[in-house]
């Protein structure tokens, strides 16, 4: 069985190949290792293999992991990539470096108010729901600009970009279509003068299509850690 280090090498190879194939600049795509449901020891192994960015979906699970890996805190950037309820904003503002799932102003306001002054601004993305599925979080594309402007004006937060979570599809054309819809929102916000640099989209099954559509950060779990 391949080690975490070997799997990291394979995924980084896929990213580098896609970056080259689609004419992207070397180093323009960041690998976010999605460690949800896997134990702290697995994260520790990935850090030893050179991985620094980790994504978690569930707040309490992540907090337990962050505490267990406190000795590595300076070497890990923690991203929340799951839905965030208003009663969890304080602990998230205190413990995480990034939040990708801002889909309403109330959540952003609470994070801004609760981000400790001794920490750098919390890096955030607006989550966009381009599929229209009721089961998915995210702001409608037509409402993304107004939300992004409001979030960008808040202290203690730094709006970095847009996050998309398209519906899974084995069809490459459908993958590209859905990912392109997220890219359109990202480009719109930038054209309106919002200085974004992060397009968070793409997972194990569609990271090549995501890179083709301009993703700067791919969220990979299964290809690194296995099935959940």
XYZ file of N, CA and C in Angstrom:
684
model
N 0.846 -1.202 0.000
C 0.000 0.000 0.000
C 0.879 1.249 0.000
N 0.508 2.203 -0.818
C 1.299 3.435 -0.928
C 1.232 4.236 0.362
N 2.316 4.884 0.704
C 2.354 5.752 1.876
C 1.696 7.095 1.539
N 1.412 7.871 2.581
C 0.869 9.212 2.359
C 1.840 10.037 1.519
N 3.110 9.901 1.792
C 4.107 10.645 1.029
C 4.067 10.293 -0.449
N 3.919 8.985 -0.762
C 3.851 8.554 -2.154
C 2.576 9.062 -2.830
N 1.464 9.039 -2.096
C 0.209 9.539 -2.659
C 0.280 11.052 -2.895
N 0.919 11.764 -1.975
C 1.106 13.205 -2.175
C 1.897 13.471 -3.454
N 2.915 12.661 -3.662
C 3.746 12.829 -4.854
C 2.918 12.600 -6.120
N 2.056 11.588 -6.099
C 1.213 11.294 -7.259
C 0.240 12.447 -7.546
N -0.401 12.964 -6.494
C -1.363 14.051 -6.684
C -0.653 15.313 -7.143
N 0.475 15.606 -6.557
C 1.237 16.777 -7.001
C 1.649 16.626 -8.462
N 1.944 15.377 -8.867
C 2.274 15.123 -10.263
C 1.092 15.396 -11.182
N -0.107 14.977 -10.763
C -1.315 15.257 -11.544
C -1.529 16.760 -11.688
N -1.343 17.479 -10.583
C -1.525 18.936 -10.610
C -0.512 19.575 -11.554
N 0.752 19.180 -11.426
C 1.809 19.769 -12.266
C 1.563 19.480 -13.740
N 1.081 18.272 -14.038
C 0.812 17.918 -15.430
C -0.331 18.760 -15.997
N -1.391 18.938 -15.194
C -2.524 19.749 -15.650
C -2.117 21.213 -15.809
N -1.333 21.704 -14.878
C -0.847 23.089 -14.956
C -0.092 23.304 -16.265
N 0.772 22.349 -16.598
C 1.551 22.446 -17.837
C 0.648 22.322 -19.062
N -0.266 21.343 -19.028
C -1.134 21.080 -20.186
C -2.012 22.275 -20.530
N -2.482 22.979 -19.491
C -3.426 24.064 -19.735
C -2.775 25.444 -19.706
N -1.447 25.459 -19.752
C -0.737 26.725 -19.886
C -0.784 27.602 -18.655
N -0.977 26.993 -17.501
C -0.970 27.761 -16.263
C 0.476 27.958 -15.784
N 0.687 28.962 -14.967
C 2.035 29.224 -14.446
C 2.426 28.162 -13.424
N 3.668 27.683 -13.466
C 4.120 26.724 -12.447
C 3.907 27.285 -11.047
N 3.406 26.456 -10.155
C 3.174 26.882 -8.781
C 1.912 27.677 -8.564
N 1.059 27.774 -9.593
C -0.147 28.609 -9.485
C -1.323 27.888 -8.854
N -1.176 26.597 -8.579
C -2.269 25.811 -7.987
C -1.792 25.192 -6.681
N -2.522 25.463 -5.615
C -2.197 24.939 -4.286
C -2.990 23.666 -4.017
N -2.338 22.684 -3.411
C -3.005 21.453 -2.999
C -3.490 21.596 -1.559
N -4.793 21.484 -1.375
C -5.393 21.466 -0.040
C -5.760 20.021 0.284
N -5.107 19.440 1.258
C -5.364 18.055 1.653
C -6.588 18.013 2.565
N -7.632 17.328 2.121
C -8.881 17.267 2.892
C -8.806 16.088 3.845
N -8.588 16.409 5.109
C -8.301 15.384 6.113
C -9.496 15.016 6.971
N -10.691 15.454 6.594
C -11.884 15.144 7.396
C -12.033 13.637 7.560
N -12.432 13.228 8.751
C -12.661 11.835 9.189
C -11.385 11.028 9.356
N -10.240 11.587 9.000
C -8.986 10.868 9.216
C -8.307 11.403 10.477
N -7.601 10.542 11.210
C -7.058 10.941 12.519
C -5.873 11.884 12.410
N -5.560 12.486 13.537
C -4.451 13.436 13.587
C -3.138 12.805 13.157
N -2.959 11.521 13.444
C -1.705 10.858 13.079
C -1.511 10.857 11.566
N -2.606 10.796 10.801
C -2.522 10.841 9.336
C -2.083 12.229 8.874
N -2.628 13.260 9.502
C -2.193 14.624 9.189
C -0.714 14.786 9.521
N -0.314 14.245 10.647
C 1.091 14.349 11.056
C 2.012 13.717 10.008
N 1.583 12.571 9.466
C 2.368 11.894 8.437
C 2.455 12.752 7.173
N 1.339 13.396 6.817
C 1.334 14.253 5.625
C 2.228 15.477 5.825
N 2.211 16.049 7.023
C 3.093 17.192 7.313
C 4.559 16.768 7.175
N 4.866 15.575 7.668
C 6.238 15.068 7.555
C 6.654 14.898 6.095
N 5.652 14.681 5.213
C 5.931 14.521 3.780
C 5.889 15.858 3.038
N 5.735 16.945 3.771
C 5.830 18.268 3.166
C 4.525 18.991 2.908
N 3.378 18.387 3.289
C 2.093 19.056 3.076
C 1.847 20.079 4.183
N 1.290 21.232 3.827
C 1.091 22.300 4.805
C -0.364 22.742 4.927
N -1.144 22.606 3.868
C -2.522 23.110 3.851
C -3.495 21.945 4.047
N -4.383 22.073 5.050
C -5.327 21.003 5.363
C -6.740 21.556 5.481
N -7.691 20.825 4.907
C -9.090 21.220 4.929
C -9.925 20.287 5.783
N -10.780 20.862 6.603
C -11.677 20.100 7.475
C -13.109 20.566 7.256
N -14.054 19.612 7.338
C -15.468 19.920 7.127
C -16.250 20.105 8.413
N -15.840 19.418 9.465
C -16.629 19.375 10.690
C -15.880 20.092 11.806
N -16.510 21.096 12.382
C -15.820 22.004 13.292
C -15.255 21.276 14.505
N -16.067 20.484 15.194
C -15.577 19.857 16.426
C -14.460 18.862 16.145
N -14.618 18.080 15.087
C -13.552 17.145 14.713
C -12.256 17.897 14.431
N -12.386 19.014 13.724
C -11.206 19.808 13.403
C -10.555 20.391 14.655
N -11.363 20.903 15.574
C -10.815 21.475 16.800
C -10.036 20.438 17.600
N -10.564 19.231 17.661
C -9.854 18.153 18.370
C -8.512 17.870 17.708
N -8.514 17.870 16.385
C -7.292 17.589 15.635
C -6.282 18.723 15.809
N -6.769 19.957 15.744
C -5.885 21.113 15.909
C -5.214 21.074 17.278
N -5.989 20.704 18.296
C -5.427 20.614 19.645
C -4.386 19.507 19.731
N -4.686 18.358 19.138
C -3.761 17.221 19.199
C -2.464 17.509 18.445
N -2.557 18.376 17.438
C -1.388 18.702 16.617
C -0.838 20.090 16.940
N -1.050 20.525 18.175
C -0.631 21.878 18.566
C 0.870 22.091 18.368
N 1.665 21.035 18.491
C 3.114 21.173 18.318
C 3.500 21.482 16.872
N 2.559 21.242 15.935
C 2.822 21.516 14.518
C 2.097 22.774 14.034
N 1.524 23.544 14.958
C 0.643 24.648 14.551
C 1.316 25.616 13.588
N 2.587 25.900 13.782
C 3.262 26.859 12.906
C 3.523 26.296 11.511
N 3.338 24.991 11.357
C 3.623 24.342 10.068
C 2.348 23.964 9.316
N 1.177 24.242 9.906
C -0.087 23.859 9.285
C -0.970 25.092 9.096
N -1.575 25.192 7.924
C -2.616 26.177 7.664
C -3.946 25.424 7.624
N -4.850 25.763 8.539
C -6.123 25.060 8.672
C -7.228 25.807 7.939
N -7.925 25.086 7.047
C -9.025 25.643 6.255
C -10.327 24.961 6.665
N -11.349 25.740 6.957
C -12.686 25.171 7.126
C -13.371 25.184 5.763
N -13.763 23.996 5.298
C -14.386 23.896 3.975
C -15.796 23.306 4.061
N -16.314 23.166 5.286
C -17.676 22.689 5.473
C -18.588 23.814 5.921
N -19.893 23.548 5.937
C -20.856 24.573 6.359
C -20.568 25.067 7.772
N -20.847 26.336 8.001
C -20.586 26.941 9.308
C -21.875 27.528 9.868
N -22.274 27.022 11.047
C -23.446 27.553 11.741
C -23.029 28.726 12.616
N -23.972 29.618 12.872
C -23.637 30.837 13.612
C -23.172 30.549 15.038
N -23.612 29.435 15.630
C -23.187 29.136 17.006
C -21.766 28.574 17.078
N -21.129 28.391 15.914
C -19.751 27.871 15.897
C -18.745 28.925 15.419
N -19.206 30.138 15.162
C -18.299 31.112 14.556
C -17.149 31.502 15.490
N -17.410 31.591 16.783
C -16.348 32.039 17.692
C -15.168 31.070 17.694
N -15.436 29.792 17.854
C -14.329 28.828 17.910
C -13.606 28.754 16.567
N -14.340 28.930 15.482
C -13.708 28.925 14.163
C -12.838 30.169 13.991
N -13.349 31.320 14.393
C -12.572 32.562 14.298
C -11.285 32.481 15.117
N -11.329 31.737 16.200
C -10.166 31.623 17.081
C -9.156 30.578 16.617
N -9.608 29.542 15.882
C -8.741 28.389 15.621
C -8.273 28.235 14.183
N -9.039 28.726 13.218
C -8.721 28.471 11.816
C -7.973 29.639 11.180
N -7.354 29.336 10.032
C -6.673 30.353 9.232
C -7.537 30.816 8.063
N -8.344 29.889 7.534
C -9.202 30.160 6.380
C -10.602 29.633 6.632
N -11.601 30.294 6.051
C -12.972 29.779 5.960
C -13.421 29.948 4.515
N -13.764 28.843 3.861
C -14.127 28.874 2.445
C -15.624 29.023 2.213
N -16.419 28.930 3.266
C -17.854 28.695 3.086
C -18.725 29.854 3.572
N -18.298 31.086 3.298
C -19.119 32.240 3.640
C -20.262 32.342 2.620
N -21.493 32.132 3.089
C -22.630 32.196 2.163
C -23.712 33.164 2.631
N -23.466 33.848 3.744
C -24.383 34.894 4.185
C -23.619 35.874 5.061
N -24.080 37.114 5.049
C -23.349 38.185 5.703
C -23.285 37.992 7.216
N -24.330 37.458 7.819
C -24.347 37.265 9.272
C -23.145 36.455 9.743
N -22.812 35.400 9.018
C -21.677 34.556 9.395
C -20.379 35.356 9.300
N -20.223 36.101 8.227
C -19.012 36.910 8.055
C -18.889 37.969 9.146
N -19.990 38.604 9.492
C -19.957 39.627 10.537
C -19.536 39.039 11.878
N -20.058 37.876 12.201
C -19.692 37.239 13.463
C -18.221 36.831 13.479
N -17.737 36.294 12.376
C -16.318 35.932 12.296
C -15.434 37.161 12.457
N -15.830 38.263 11.837
C -15.061 39.501 11.935
C -15.020 40.004 13.373
N -16.172 39.993 14.033
C -16.253 40.472 15.414
C -15.480 39.572 16.376
N -15.410 38.283 16.070
C -14.857 37.309 17.007
C -13.420 36.895 16.699
N -12.867 37.403 15.618
C -11.477 37.085 15.297
C -10.562 37.793 16.291
N -9.728 37.060 17.046
C -8.870 37.693 18.049
C -7.905 38.709 17.426
N -7.707 39.794 18.139
C -6.892 40.897 17.607
C -5.434 40.502 17.428
N -4.963 39.506 18.186
C -3.546 39.144 18.096
C -3.258 38.227 16.908
N -4.318 37.768 16.234
C -4.127 36.894 15.077
C -4.225 37.706 13.781
N -3.603 37.208 12.703
C -3.779 37.886 11.408
C -5.244 37.827 10.984
N -5.658 38.671 10.052
C -7.035 38.580 9.569
C -7.371 37.171 9.081
N -8.598 36.763 9.313
C -9.069 35.468 8.843
C -9.259 35.541 7.329
N -8.673 34.603 6.613
C -8.779 34.560 5.158
C -10.091 33.860 4.784
N -10.880 34.460 3.924
C -12.202 33.890 3.650
C -12.504 33.883 2.151
N -13.406 32.957 1.787
C -13.950 32.872 0.434
C -15.471 32.895 0.515
N -16.086 33.454 -0.490
C -17.538 33.383 -0.640
C -17.869 32.088 -1.365
N -18.751 31.289 -0.780
C -19.174 30.053 -1.435
C -20.357 30.327 -2.351
N -20.231 29.873 -3.588
C -21.266 30.103 -4.595
C -21.922 28.775 -4.958
N -23.229 28.778 -5.015
C -23.998 27.597 -5.415
C -24.463 27.801 -6.855
N -23.716 27.240 -7.796
C -24.045 27.415 -9.208
C -24.980 26.332 -9.727
N -25.164 25.253 -8.943
C -26.011 24.150 -9.412
C -27.487 24.371 -9.098
N -27.747 25.278 -8.131
C -29.126 25.528 -7.743
C -29.730 24.454 -6.862
N -28.915 23.489 -6.406
C -29.423 22.417 -5.543
C -29.725 22.972 -4.151
N -30.926 22.706 -3.651
C -31.313 23.182 -2.323
C -30.454 22.556 -1.227
N -29.941 21.354 -1.490
C -29.154 20.648 -0.482
C -27.744 21.213 -0.340
N -27.349 22.074 -1.273
C -26.000 22.626 -1.247
C -25.994 24.019 -0.643
N -24.964 24.290 0.142
C -24.770 25.634 0.672
C -24.241 26.536 -0.430
N -24.265 27.819 -0.168
C -23.703 28.771 -1.118
C -24.704 29.819 -1.534
N -24.184 30.982 -1.869
C -25.013 32.084 -2.329
C -25.292 31.910 -3.824
N -26.446 32.338 -4.275
C -26.768 32.287 -5.704
C -25.825 33.214 -6.459
N -25.426 32.838 -7.670
C -24.501 33.687 -8.438
C -24.948 35.142 -8.541
N -26.250 35.366 -8.684
C -26.748 36.740 -8.836
C -26.565 37.567 -7.572
N -26.381 36.906 -6.430
C -26.235 37.607 -5.152
C -24.782 37.668 -4.681
N -23.882 37.064 -5.441
C -22.497 36.938 -4.989
C -21.789 38.283 -4.902
N -22.032 39.167 -5.841
C -21.330 40.452 -5.849
C -21.675 41.276 -4.621
N -22.951 41.369 -4.288
C -23.358 42.158 -3.121
C -22.761 41.571 -1.842
N -22.782 40.238 -1.725
C -22.206 39.613 -0.530
C -20.702 39.853 -0.471
N -20.024 39.696 -1.606
C -18.573 39.881 -1.627
C -18.186 41.306 -1.231
N -18.927 42.287 -1.725
C -18.631 43.679 -1.361
C -18.794 43.907 0.138
N -19.845 43.332 0.709
C -20.094 43.510 2.142
C -19.019 42.812 2.977
N -18.633 41.626 2.559
C -17.597 40.876 3.290
C -16.257 41.591 3.195
N -15.938 42.085 2.016
C -14.649 42.758 1.812
C -14.496 43.999 2.687
N -15.612 44.578 3.103
C -15.571 45.797 3.919
C -15.403 45.518 5.410
N -15.480 44.253 5.824
C -15.423 43.925 7.252
C -13.983 43.920 7.760
N -13.751 44.438 8.968
C -12.421 44.339 9.570
C -12.153 42.921 10.053
N -10.898 42.577 10.228
C -10.457 41.278 10.757
C -10.683 40.123 9.796
N -11.231 40.407 8.609
C -11.353 39.406 7.556
C -10.619 39.910 6.322
N -10.087 38.978 5.537
C -9.551 39.323 4.224
C -10.224 38.427 3.192
N -11.046 39.030 2.346
C -11.721 38.266 1.303
C -10.709 37.893 0.230
N -10.543 36.581 0.024
C -9.537 36.105 -0.910
C -10.111 35.578 -2.217
N -11.358 35.051 -2.169
C -11.832 34.478 -3.412
C -13.204 33.849 -3.333
N -13.405 32.905 -4.246
C -14.682 32.222 -4.422
C -14.455 30.727 -4.288
N -15.394 30.059 -3.626
C -15.349 28.613 -3.495
C -16.575 28.010 -4.171
N -16.366 26.946 -4.937
C -17.469 26.266 -5.599
C -17.431 24.781 -5.325
N -18.612 24.181 -5.239
C -18.736 22.747 -4.999
C -19.756 22.179 -5.986
N -19.340 21.995 -7.252
C -20.279 21.498 -8.264
C -20.782 20.101 -7.930
N -21.935 19.757 -8.478
C -22.471 18.407 -8.307
C -21.521 17.409 -8.972
N -21.259 16.250 -8.332
C -20.353 15.265 -8.931
C -20.877 14.774 -10.279
N -19.959 14.560 -11.200
C -20.329 14.016 -12.506
C -19.127 13.280 -13.099
N -19.351 12.086 -13.664
C -18.248 11.379 -14.324
C -17.954 11.911 -15.724
N -18.813 12.796 -16.219
C -18.695 13.328 -17.572
C -17.780 14.553 -17.576
N -16.640 14.473 -18.239
C -15.711 15.616 -18.248
C -16.341 16.908 -18.765
N -17.209 16.797 -19.763
C -17.855 18.002 -20.295
C -18.762 18.659 -19.253
N -19.491 17.817 -18.518
C -20.356 18.346 -17.464
C -19.511 18.947 -16.336
N -18.400 18.298 -16.009
C -17.482 18.864 -15.016
C -17.036 20.260 -15.446
N -16.601 20.368 -16.683
C -16.116 21.666 -17.172
C -17.224 22.717 -17.151
N -18.420 22.315 -17.527
C -19.540 23.267 -17.569
C -19.815 23.829 -16.178
N -19.869 22.942 -15.189
C -20.182 23.394 -13.827
C -19.034 24.218 -13.243
N -17.811 23.781 -13.477
C -16.664 24.522 -12.959
C -16.549 25.891 -13.619
N -16.872 25.939 -14.904
C -16.828 27.227 -15.615
C -17.823 28.219 -15.010
N -18.964 27.717 -14.554
C -19.964 28.600 -13.945
C -19.419 29.272 -12.688
N -18.591 28.544 -11.930
C -17.949 29.135 -10.744
C -16.916 30.175 -11.189
N -16.163 29.839 -12.217
C -15.144 30.756 -12.732
C -15.780 32.070 -13.213
N -16.951 31.986 -13.809
C -17.640 33.186 -14.287
C -17.917 34.142 -13.124
N -18.352 33.591 -11.985
C -18.612 34.433 -10.810
C -17.315 35.067 -10.312
N -16.266 34.277 -10.239
C -14.949 34.774 -9.818
C -14.497 35.933 -10.711
N -14.616 35.735 -12.009
C -14.198 36.786 -12.952
C -15.063 38.042 -12.821
N -16.349 37.851 -12.581
C -17.240 38.995 -12.412
C -16.828 39.837 -11.212
N -16.566 39.184 -10.091
C -16.189 39.924 -8.882
C -14.884 40.683 -9.103
N -13.942 40.053 -9.768
C -12.670 40.737 -10.062
C -12.888 41.921 -11.002
N -13.776 41.753 -11.981
C -14.026 42.843 -12.925
C -14.699 44.033 -12.255
N -15.339 43.766 -11.104
C -15.990 44.835 -10.340
C -15.043 45.470 -9.323
N -13.770 45.129 -9.416
C -12.766 45.778 -8.583
C -12.486 45.116 -7.253
N -13.013 43.907 -7.032
C -12.726 43.189 -5.785
C -11.452 42.380 -6.013
N -10.386 42.633 -5.254
C -9.081 42.033 -5.542
C -8.969 40.592 -5.033
N -9.469 39.659 -5.804
C -9.452 38.246 -5.418
C -8.267 37.522 -6.063
N -7.731 36.525 -5.341
C -6.639 35.735 -5.911
C -6.856 34.226 -5.750
N -7.997 33.815 -5.192
C -8.215 32.406 -4.889
C -9.520 31.910 -5.499
N -9.401 30.869 -6.308
C -10.567 30.176 -6.860
C -10.485 28.742 -6.359
N -11.276 28.453 -5.325
C -11.228 27.163 -4.621
C -12.249 26.218 -5.245
N -11.760 25.329 -6.105
C -12.655 24.341 -6.714
C -11.822 23.205 -7.292
N -12.455 22.036 -7.379
C -11.775 20.846 -7.871
C -11.455 19.899 -6.735
N -11.734 18.611 -6.983
C -11.463 17.570 -5.996
C -10.743 16.409 -6.682
N -10.665 15.276 -6.011
C -9.891 14.155 -6.549
C -10.315 13.789 -7.964
N -11.637 13.766 -8.217
C -12.149 13.255 -9.490
C -12.113 14.265 -10.621
N -12.042 15.558 -10.293
C -12.156 16.563 -11.361
C -11.092 17.648 -11.274
N -9.966 17.338 -10.626
C -8.990 18.419 -10.418
C -8.396 18.917 -11.733
N -8.260 18.033 -12.733
C -7.729 18.489 -14.022
C -8.682 19.481 -14.682
N -9.972 19.143 -14.677
C -10.957 20.061 -15.259
C -10.987 21.383 -14.504
N -10.829 21.317 -13.180
C -10.824 22.536 -12.370
C -9.627 23.419 -12.704
N -8.481 22.797 -12.885
C -7.281 23.563 -13.233
C -7.436 24.184 -14.623
N -8.047 23.445 -15.532
C -8.318 23.998 -16.860
C -9.192 25.246 -16.758
N -10.131 25.238 -15.810
C -11.061 26.359 -15.658
C -10.534 27.454 -14.722
N -9.287 27.331 -14.286
C -8.664 28.428 -13.554
C -8.544 28.271 -12.060
N -8.864 27.087 -11.527
C -8.736 26.885 -10.081
C -7.329 27.213 -9.612
N -7.235 27.856 -8.456
C -5.930 28.106 -7.837
C -5.718 27.242 -6.603
N -6.766 26.508 -6.203
C -6.669 25.664 -5.004
C -7.600 24.473 -5.193
N -7.030 23.265 -5.202
C -7.830 22.051 -5.354
C -7.899 21.325 -4.019
N -9.095 20.837 -3.683
C -9.359 20.225 -2.382
C -9.404 18.705 -2.567
N -8.338 18.031 -2.189
C -8.185 16.610 -2.502
C -8.151 15.781 -1.221
N -9.079 14.843 -1.118
C -9.109 13.942 0.041
C -8.920 12.497 -0.344
N -9.832 11.945 -1.131
C -9.844 10.520 -1.453
C -8.531 10.065 -2.080
N -8.002 10.831 -3.037
C -6.768 10.434 -3.731
C -5.562 10.421 -2.800
N -5.664 11.120 -1.678
C -4.544 11.153 -0.718
C -4.723 10.154 0.419
N -5.922 10.130 0.977
C -6.148 9.390 2.220
C -7.004 8.141 2.041
N -7.643 7.970 0.879
C -8.482 6.802 0.639
C -9.951 7.106 0.848
N -10.772 6.085 0.603
C -12.225 6.232 0.764
C -12.573 6.418 2.218
N -13.635 7.209 2.465
C -14.091 7.418 3.824
C -15.174 6.403 4.160
